[in-house]
Amino acid sequence: MSGFSSEERAAPFTLEYRVFLKNEKGQYISPFHDIPIYADKDIFHMVVEVPRWSNAKMEIATKDPLNPIKQDVKKGKLRYVANLFPYKGYIWNYGAIPQTWEDPGHSDKHTGCCGDNDPIDVCEIGSKVCARGEIIRVKVLGILAMIDEGETDWKVIAINVDDPDAANYNDINDVKRLKPGYLEATVDWFRRYKVPDGKPENEFAFNAEFKDKDFAVDIIKSTHDYWKALVTKKTDGKGISCMNTTVSESPFKCDPDAAKAIVDALPPPCESACTIPTDVDKWFHHQKN
């Protein structure tokens, strides 16, 4: 067990919906800034934003205090990814590594493009469908360099250390060997997922080839350095909320009571009174029409 827990506010699939993270003491924290990047030696924490097979585009709200998970909004409407044939929703558990940041003011030497202003993304390929807001420990296996509308958007490939087959996966070649076609499907999904919304296909550096574990870890470490500069105000975050409860050298650090006050000002926790659609596909169809 990670010791972290989550709390939903308002009903899912609404503009008001938020998922806040708590530490082992039940105190509210930021999943962006307060969860350590490392869970153990060579093991990283991952914040699950989107469970596998689901369509709602959930993400850490980088500009909101405490950075809760919320559904992305475009032109006033909640965002859902389309079911790209032959896939159903996201084809991995999707999320981010905490305490990382792809700096939009830094041009990446590998891609020639600046960062996308978010924590680094992770595609977790294990057998379990994780829950939104779950904090898991992952082994990094490799990385894909996507170029999204001119911005560098790294996609880390990882596996939950608690997966029954985790011991068999130690580098990107193990994914190729044990899950044939999965990496090709990953490139295909990322290339085309915005096309149904009228956007062009995404592009990739390295001819859409996955780089290995060592390369991936180096990229993650560099984004951790950019995050350090962000949270200590050595870099201008330009609207990013760096409010945190644990980073001692950060001028944005606050006490647990201040964090609690942020959450207490929002709608109550989502319990039985919340109206939650039982048929997500029907809900998705309703939102699109």
mmCIF file of C-alpha atoms in Angstrom:
data_model
loop_
_atom_site.group_PDB
_atom_site.id
_atom_site.type_symbol
_atom_site.label_atom_id
_atom_site.label_comp_id
_atom_site.label_asym_id
_atom_site.label_seq_id
_atom_site.Cartn_x
_atom_site.Cartn_y
_atom_site.Cartn_z
ATOM 1 C CA MET A 1 0.000 0.000 0.000
ATOM 2 C CA SER A 2 1.211 3.494 -0.882
ATOM 3 C CA GLY A 3 -0.218 5.245 2.198
ATOM 4 C CA PHE A 4 -1.927 7.782 -0.056
ATOM 5 C CA SER A 5 -5.679 8.037 -0.545
ATOM 6 C CA SER A 6 -8.057 10.079 -2.671
ATOM 7 C CA GLU A 7 -11.291 11.979 -2.134
ATOM 8 C CA GLU A 8 -13.788 12.901 -4.826
ATOM 9 C CA ARG A 9 -15.632 16.206 -4.771
ATOM 10 C CA ALA A 10 -18.846 16.679 -6.822
ATOM 11 C CA ALA A 11 -20.049 14.080 -9.330
ATOM 12 C CA PRO A 12 -17.850 12.528 -12.011
ATOM 13 C CA PHE A 13 -18.315 13.784 -15.566
ATOM 14 C CA THR A 14 -19.248 17.293 -14.413
ATOM 15 C CA LEU A 15 -17.346 20.563 -14.632
ATOM 16 C CA GLU A 16 -17.124 20.696 -10.826
ATOM 17 C CA TYR A 17 -15.647 17.214 -10.354
ATOM 18 C CA ARG A 18 -12.289 17.000 -8.557
ATOM 19 C CA VAL A 19 -10.166 14.234 -7.046
ATOM 20 C CA PHE A 20 -7.971 15.419 -4.169
ATOM 21 C CA LEU A 21 -5.080 13.403 -2.772
ATOM 22 C CA LYS A 22 -4.335 12.802 0.904
ATOM 23 C CA ASN A 23 -1.262 11.566 2.747
ATOM 24 C CA GLU A 24 -1.149 8.777 5.337
ATOM 25 C CA LYS A 25 -2.372 11.232 7.997
ATOM 26 C CA GLY A 26 -5.444 12.114 5.954
ATOM 27 C CA GLN A 27 -4.109 15.601 5.170
ATOM 28 C CA TYR A 28 -4.702 17.112 1.724
ATOM 29 C CA ILE A 29 -1.649 17.269 -0.529
ATOM 30 C CA SER A 30 -0.719 18.081 -4.108
ATOM 31 C CA PRO A 31 -0.210 15.029 -6.368
ATOM 32 C CA PHE A 32 2.034 17.241 -8.502
ATOM 33 C CA HIS A 33 4.358 18.500 -5.765
ATOM 34 C CA ASP A 34 3.961 16.483 -2.547
ATOM 35 C CA ILE A 35 4.162 12.870 -3.703
ATOM 36 C CA PRO A 36 7.852 11.924 -4.003
ATOM 37 C CA ILE A 37 9.121 11.099 -7.466
ATOM 38 C CA TYR A 38 10.811 7.948 -6.112
ATOM 39 C CA ALA A 39 8.945 5.170 -4.311
ATOM 40 C CA ASP A 40 12.173 3.174 -3.849
ATOM 41 C CA LYS A 41 15.526 2.731 -5.550
ATOM 42 C CA ASP A 42 14.861 2.729 -9.313
ATOM 43 C CA ILE A 43 11.105 2.671 -8.636
ATOM 44 C CA PHE A 44 8.928 5.689 -9.404
ATOM 45 C CA HIS A 45 5.556 6.803 -8.130
ATOM 46 C CA MET A 46 2.776 7.211 -10.678
ATOM 47 C CA VAL A 47 -0.432 9.195 -10.240
ATOM 48 C CA VAL A 48 -3.197 7.400 -12.160
ATOM 49 C CA GLU A 49 -5.349 9.961 -13.951
ATOM 50 C CA VAL A 50 -7.176 7.731 -16.458
ATOM 51 C CA PRO A 51 -7.991 4.036 -15.873
ATOM 52 C CA ARG A 52 -7.485 1.742 -18.840
ATOM 53 C CA TRP A 53 -10.449 1.404 -21.259
ATOM 54 C CA SER A 54 -12.080 4.656 -20.059
ATOM 55 C CA ASN A 55 -12.678 7.735 -22.247
ATOM 56 C CA ALA A 56 -12.899 10.762 -19.952
ATOM 57 C CA LYS A 57 -9.748 12.863 -20.329
ATOM 58 C CA MET A 58 -8.768 13.391 -16.701
ATOM 59 C CA GLU A 59 -5.570 15.165 -15.694
ATOM 60 C CA ILE A 60 -3.747 16.864 -12.844
ATOM 61 C CA ALA A 61 -4.982 20.451 -12.763
ATOM 62 C CA THR A 62 -1.622 22.208 -12.788
ATOM 63 C CA LYS A 63 -3.095 25.714 -12.378
ATOM 64 C CA ASP A 64 -5.474 24.905 -9.499
ATOM 65 C CA PRO A 65 -4.379 25.061 -5.842
ATOM 66 C CA LEU A 66 -3.318 21.573 -4.645
ATOM 67 C CA ASN A 67 -3.522 20.380 -8.277
ATOM 68 C CA PRO A 68 -6.499 17.997 -7.983
ATOM 69 C CA ILE A 69 -7.368 15.657 -10.838
ATOM 70 C CA LYS A 70 -10.198 17.023 -12.970
ATOM 71 C CA GLN A 71 -11.671 16.424 -16.399
ATOM 72 C CA ASP A 72 -10.145 18.500 -19.156
ATOM 73 C CA VAL A 73 -12.394 21.094 -20.765
ATOM 74 C CA LYS A 74 -12.278 22.424 -24.327
ATOM 75 C CA LYS A 75 -14.513 25.332 -25.393
ATOM 76 C CA GLY A 76 -16.647 24.849 -22.298
ATOM 77 C CA LYS A 77 -17.252 21.130 -22.893
ATOM 78 C CA LEU A 78 -15.823 18.177 -21.001
ATOM 79 C CA ARG A 79 -13.279 16.257 -23.062
ATOM 80 C CA TYR A 80 -13.486 12.579 -23.954
ATOM 81 C CA VAL A 81 -11.180 10.630 -26.250
ATOM 82 C CA ALA A 82 -12.906 8.802 -29.077
ATOM 83 C CA ASN A 83 -12.870 5.027 -29.454
ATOM 84 C CA LEU A 84 -10.257 4.715 -32.174
ATOM 85 C CA PHE A 85 -10.855 1.446 -34.019
ATOM 86 C CA PRO A 86 -9.984 -1.160 -32.827
ATOM 87 C CA TYR A 87 -9.336 0.325 -29.361
ATOM 88 C CA LYS A 88 -11.646 1.200 -26.452
ATOM 89 C CA GLY A 89 -10.672 4.437 -24.732
ATOM 90 C CA TYR A 90 -7.149 4.633 -23.319
ATOM 91 C CA ILE A 91 -5.277 1.365 -23.866
ATOM 92 C CA TRP A 92 -3.169 1.604 -20.683
ATOM 93 C CA ASN A 93 -3.557 3.055 -17.241
ATOM 94 C CA TYR A 94 -2.536 6.631 -17.973
ATOM 95 C CA GLY A 95 -1.103 9.201 -15.610
ATOM 96 C CA ALA A 96 1.967 11.137 -14.557
ATOM 97 C CA ILE A 97 5.135 10.913 -12.495
ATOM 98 C CA PRO A 98 4.939 13.446 -9.634
ATOM 99 C CA GLN A 99 7.618 16.078 -9.067
ATOM 100 C CA THR A 100 8.382 16.305 -12.788
ATOM 101 C CA TRP A 101 7.680 19.105 -15.252
ATOM 102 C CA GLU A 102 8.240 19.488 -18.982
ATOM 103 C CA ASP A 103 9.459 23.074 -19.079
ATOM 104 C CA PRO A 104 7.841 25.110 -21.897
ATOM 105 C CA GLY A 105 10.812 27.470 -21.756
ATOM 106 C CA HIS A 106 13.332 24.728 -22.533
ATOM 107 C CA SER A 107 13.936 23.400 -26.042
ATOM 108 C CA ASP A 108 14.591 19.676 -25.807
ATOM 109 C CA LYS A 109 17.866 18.659 -27.468
ATOM 110 C CA HIS A 110 16.314 15.431 -28.779
ATOM 111 C CA THR A 111 13.130 16.861 -30.285
ATOM 112 C CA GLY A 112 13.969 20.514 -30.926
ATOM 113 C CA CYS A 113 10.654 21.453 -29.267
ATOM 114 C CA CYS A 114 9.837 22.971 -25.884
ATOM 115 C CA GLY A 115 8.059 21.080 -23.114
ATOM 116 C CA ASP A 116 4.263 20.852 -22.838
ATOM 117 C CA ASN A 117 4.036 22.512 -19.388
ATOM 118 C CA ASP A 118 2.817 19.350 -17.611
ATOM 119 C CA PRO A 119 4.248 16.560 -15.452
ATOM 120 C CA ILE A 120 5.725 13.771 -17.573
ATOM 121 C CA ASP A 121 3.136 11.252 -18.800
ATOM 122 C CA VAL A 122 3.152 7.514 -18.069
ATOM 123 C CA CYS A 123 1.492 4.569 -19.813
ATOM 124 C CA GLU A 124 1.274 1.669 -17.345
ATOM 125 C CA ILE A 125 0.983 -1.655 -19.181
ATOM 126 C CA GLY A 126 0.183 -4.115 -16.386
ATOM 127 C CA SER A 127 -2.880 -6.359 -16.173
ATOM 128 C CA LYS A 128 -4.795 -4.465 -13.456
ATOM 129 C CA VAL A 129 -7.233 -1.681 -14.315
ATOM 130 C CA CYS A 130 -6.249 0.984 -11.798
ATOM 131 C CA ALA A 131 -8.519 3.561 -10.176
ATOM 132 C CA ARG A 132 -8.527 7.291 -10.873
ATOM 133 C CA GLY A 133 -6.403 8.970 -8.190
ATOM 134 C CA GLU A 134 -4.595 5.751 -7.260
ATOM 135 C CA ILE A 135 -0.884 6.093 -6.492
ATOM 136 C CA ILE A 136 1.109 3.114 -7.728
ATOM 137 C CA ARG A 137 4.787 2.196 -7.855
ATOM 138 C CA VAL A 138 6.175 1.521 -11.318
ATOM 139 C CA LYS A 139 9.263 0.174 -13.057
ATOM 140 C CA VAL A 140 10.243 2.346 -16.011
ATOM 141 C CA LEU A 141 10.841 0.345 -19.199
ATOM 142 C CA GLY A 142 11.249 2.903 -21.971
ATOM 143 C CA ILE A 143 9.961 6.121 -23.505
ATOM 144 C CA LEU A 144 8.378 7.539 -26.659
ATOM 145 C CA ALA A 145 9.037 11.105 -27.869
ATOM 146 C CA MET A 146 5.744 12.505 -29.138
ATOM 147 C CA ILE A 147 5.448 15.960 -30.704
ATOM 148 C CA ASP A 148 2.007 17.354 -29.886
ATOM 149 C CA GLU A 149 1.173 20.546 -31.777
ATOM 150 C CA GLY A 150 4.818 21.609 -31.708
ATOM 151 C CA GLU A 151 5.463 20.684 -28.064
ATOM 152 C CA THR A 152 7.572 17.877 -26.610
ATOM 153 C CA ASP A 153 5.305 15.370 -24.867
ATOM 154 C CA TRP A 154 7.279 12.394 -23.585
ATOM 155 C CA LYS A 155 5.357 9.151 -22.952
ATOM 156 C CA VAL A 156 7.015 6.875 -20.391
ATOM 157 C CA ILE A 157 6.283 3.145 -20.671
ATOM 158 C CA ALA A 158 6.164 1.461 -17.263
ATOM 159 C CA ILE A 159 4.696 -1.462 -15.329
ATOM 160 C CA ASN A 160 3.203 -1.622 -11.855
ATOM 161 C CA VAL A 161 5.705 -3.341 -9.530
ATOM 162 C CA ASP A 162 2.774 -5.237 -8.006
ATOM 163 C CA ASP A 163 1.788 -6.751 -11.344
ATOM 164 C CA PRO A 164 2.135 -10.571 -11.339
ATOM 165 C CA ASP A 165 4.442 -10.380 -14.366
ATOM 166 C CA ALA A 166 6.486 -7.354 -13.286
ATOM 167 C CA ALA A 167 9.639 -9.426 -12.676
ATOM 168 C CA ASN A 168 9.678 -10.364 -16.367
ATOM 169 C CA TYR A 169 9.799 -6.746 -17.532
ATOM 170 C CA ASN A 170 13.057 -4.833 -17.171
ATOM 171 C CA ASP A 171 13.493 -2.909 -20.430
ATOM 172 C CA ILE A 172 11.600 -1.932 -23.561
ATOM 173 C CA ASN A 173 12.667 -5.082 -25.428
ATOM 174 C CA ASP A 174 10.780 -7.166 -22.865
ATOM 175 C CA VAL A 175 7.576 -5.363 -23.868
ATOM 176 C CA LYS A 176 8.266 -6.142 -27.533
ATOM 177 C CA ARG A 177 8.861 -9.801 -26.685
ATOM 178 C CA LEU A 178 6.069 -10.422 -24.180
ATOM 179 C CA LYS A 179 3.371 -8.086 -25.495
ATOM 180 C CA PRO A 180 3.806 -8.240 -29.277
ATOM 181 C CA GLY A 181 1.965 -5.423 -31.019
ATOM 182 C CA TYR A 182 1.388 -3.352 -27.866
ATOM 183 C CA LEU A 183 4.060 -0.752 -28.605
ATOM 184 C CA GLU A 184 2.943 -0.476 -32.217
ATOM 185 C CA ALA A 185 -0.625 0.046 -30.980
ATOM 186 C CA THR A 186 0.645 2.716 -28.585
ATOM 187 C CA VAL A 187 2.236 4.696 -31.418
ATOM 188 C CA ASP A 188 -0.878 4.257 -33.548
ATOM 189 C CA TRP A 189 -3.133 5.460 -30.711
ATOM 190 C CA PHE A 190 -1.065 8.546 -29.945
ATOM 191 C CA ARG A 191 -0.705 9.343 -33.633
ATOM 192 C CA ARG A 192 -4.446 9.327 -34.310
ATOM 193 C CA TYR A 193 -6.318 10.085 -31.087
ATOM 194 C CA LYS A 194 -6.950 13.754 -31.899
ATOM 195 C CA VAL A 195 -8.018 13.160 -35.502
ATOM 196 C CA PRO A 196 -11.732 12.631 -34.626
ATOM 197 C CA ASP A 197 -11.663 16.157 -33.142
ATOM 198 C CA GLY A 198 -10.459 17.593 -36.439
ATOM 199 C CA LYS A 199 -6.790 17.839 -35.442
ATOM 200 C CA PRO A 200 -3.864 16.576 -37.558
ATOM 201 C CA GLU A 201 -1.993 13.415 -36.653
ATOM 202 C CA ASN A 202 0.694 13.774 -34.003
ATOM 203 C CA GLU A 203 4.348 13.367 -34.908
ATOM 204 C CA PHE A 204 7.272 11.696 -33.148
ATOM 205 C CA ALA A 205 11.002 12.101 -32.766
ATOM 206 C CA PHE A 206 13.355 9.151 -33.412
ATOM 207 C CA ASN A 207 11.085 7.951 -36.220
ATOM 208 C CA ALA A 208 8.516 6.882 -33.578
ATOM 209 C CA GLU A 209 10.944 4.385 -32.076
ATOM 210 C CA PHE A 210 10.908 3.696 -28.346
ATOM 211 C CA LYS A 211 14.067 4.480 -26.411
ATOM 212 C CA ASP A 212 15.279 2.158 -23.662
ATOM 213 C CA LYS A 213 15.021 2.284 -19.883
ATOM 214 C CA ASP A 214 18.290 4.159 -19.275
ATOM 215 C CA PHE A 215 17.323 6.847 -21.775
ATOM 216 C CA ALA A 216 13.883 7.118 -20.172
ATOM 217 C CA VAL A 217 15.273 7.487 -16.657
ATOM 218 C CA ASP A 218 17.612 10.253 -17.843
ATOM 219 C CA ILE A 219 14.658 12.138 -19.339
ATOM 220 C CA ILE A 220 12.630 11.716 -16.136
ATOM 221 C CA LYS A 221 15.550 13.010 -14.053
ATOM 222 C CA SER A 222 15.836 16.077 -16.274
ATOM 223 C CA THR A 223 12.121 16.836 -15.844
ATOM 224 C CA HIS A 224 12.589 16.447 -12.083
ATOM 225 C CA ASP A 225 15.299 19.124 -12.229
ATOM 226 C CA TYR A 226 12.936 21.445 -14.134
ATOM 227 C CA TRP A 227 10.285 20.799 -11.474
ATOM 228 C CA LYS A 228 12.755 21.712 -8.708
ATOM 229 C CA ALA A 229 13.408 25.044 -10.401
ATOM 230 C CA LEU A 230 9.664 25.590 -10.749
ATOM 231 C CA VAL A 231 8.692 24.832 -7.150
ATOM 232 C CA THR A 232 11.584 26.885 -5.711
ATOM 233 C CA LYS A 233 10.635 29.868 -7.921
ATOM 234 C CA LYS A 234 13.847 29.789 -9.945
ATOM 235 C CA THR A 235 11.654 29.413 -13.024
ATOM 236 C CA ASP A 236 8.522 31.398 -13.814
ATOM 237 C CA GLY A 237 5.630 28.924 -13.811
ATOM 238 C CA LYS A 238 3.342 31.411 -15.596
ATOM 239 C CA GLY A 239 0.136 30.426 -13.860
ATOM 240 C CA ILE A 240 1.055 26.993 -12.513
ATOM 241 C CA SER A 241 0.057 26.534 -8.886
ATOM 242 C CA CYS A 242 3.040 25.415 -6.828
ATOM 243 C CA MET A 243 1.134 25.298 -3.533
ATOM 244 C CA ASN A 244 2.510 22.347 -1.569
ATOM 245 C CA THR A 245 2.807 21.028 1.989
ATOM 246 C CA THR A 246 6.158 19.205 1.955
ATOM 247 C CA VAL A 247 8.828 20.955 -0.125
ATOM 248 C CA SER A 248 10.862 22.705 2.565
ATOM 249 C CA GLU A 249 12.861 24.942 0.204
ATOM 250 C CA SER A 250 9.748 26.108 -1.668
ATOM 251 C CA PRO A 251 8.317 29.593 -1.003
ATOM 252 C CA PHE A 252 4.912 28.125 -1.947
ATOM 253 C CA LYS A 253 4.814 25.686 0.968
ATOM 254 C CA CYS A 254 1.728 25.955 3.185
ATOM 255 C CA ASP A 255 0.518 24.233 6.334
ATOM 256 C CA PRO A 256 -2.122 21.442 6.326
ATOM 257 C CA ASP A 257 -4.831 23.807 7.595
ATOM 258 C CA ALA A 258 -4.384 26.098 4.605
ATOM 259 C CA ALA A 259 -4.600 23.093 2.286
ATOM 260 C CA LYS A 260 -7.769 21.919 4.037
ATOM 261 C CA ALA A 261 -9.338 25.360 3.637
ATOM 262 C CA ILE A 262 -8.889 25.110 -0.148
ATOM 263 C CA VAL A 263 -10.834 21.837 -0.260
ATOM 264 C CA ASP A 264 -13.471 22.862 2.282
ATOM 265 C CA ALA A 265 -14.523 25.723 0.013
ATOM 266 C CA LEU A 266 -15.589 23.246 -2.706
ATOM 267 C CA PRO A 267 -18.730 21.064 -3.117
ATOM 268 C CA PRO A 268 -18.974 18.188 -0.600
ATOM 269 C CA PRO A 269 -17.397 14.751 -1.097
ATOM 270 C CA CYS A 270 -19.086 12.592 -3.687
ATOM 271 C CA GLU A 271 -21.227 10.004 -1.906
ATOM 272 C CA SER A 272 -24.485 8.244 -2.679
ATOM 273 C CA ALA A 273 -26.199 11.551 -3.406
ATOM 274 C CA CYS A 274 -24.040 12.093 -6.491
ATOM 275 C CA THR A 275 -25.631 11.266 -9.819
ATOM 276 C CA ILE A 276 -23.092 9.109 -11.601
ATOM 277 C CA PRO A 277 -23.850 7.831 -15.123
ATOM 278 C CA THR A 278 -23.854 4.033 -15.123
ATOM 279 C CA ASP A 279 -23.296 3.703 -18.849
ATOM 280 C CA VAL A 280 -20.139 5.615 -19.737
ATOM 281 C CA ASP A 281 -20.498 4.984 -23.462
ATOM 282 C CA LYS A 282 -24.037 6.422 -23.400
ATOM 283 C CA TRP A 283 -22.748 9.401 -21.424
ATOM 284 C CA PHE A 284 -19.907 9.844 -23.918
ATOM 285 C CA HIS A 285 -22.367 9.767 -26.820
ATOM 286 C CA HIS A 286 -24.578 12.343 -25.089
ATOM 287 C CA GLN A 287 -21.632 14.700 -24.567
ATOM 288 C CA LYS A 288 -20.557 14.458 -28.193
ATOM 289 C CA ASN A 289 -24.036 15.259 -29.557
#
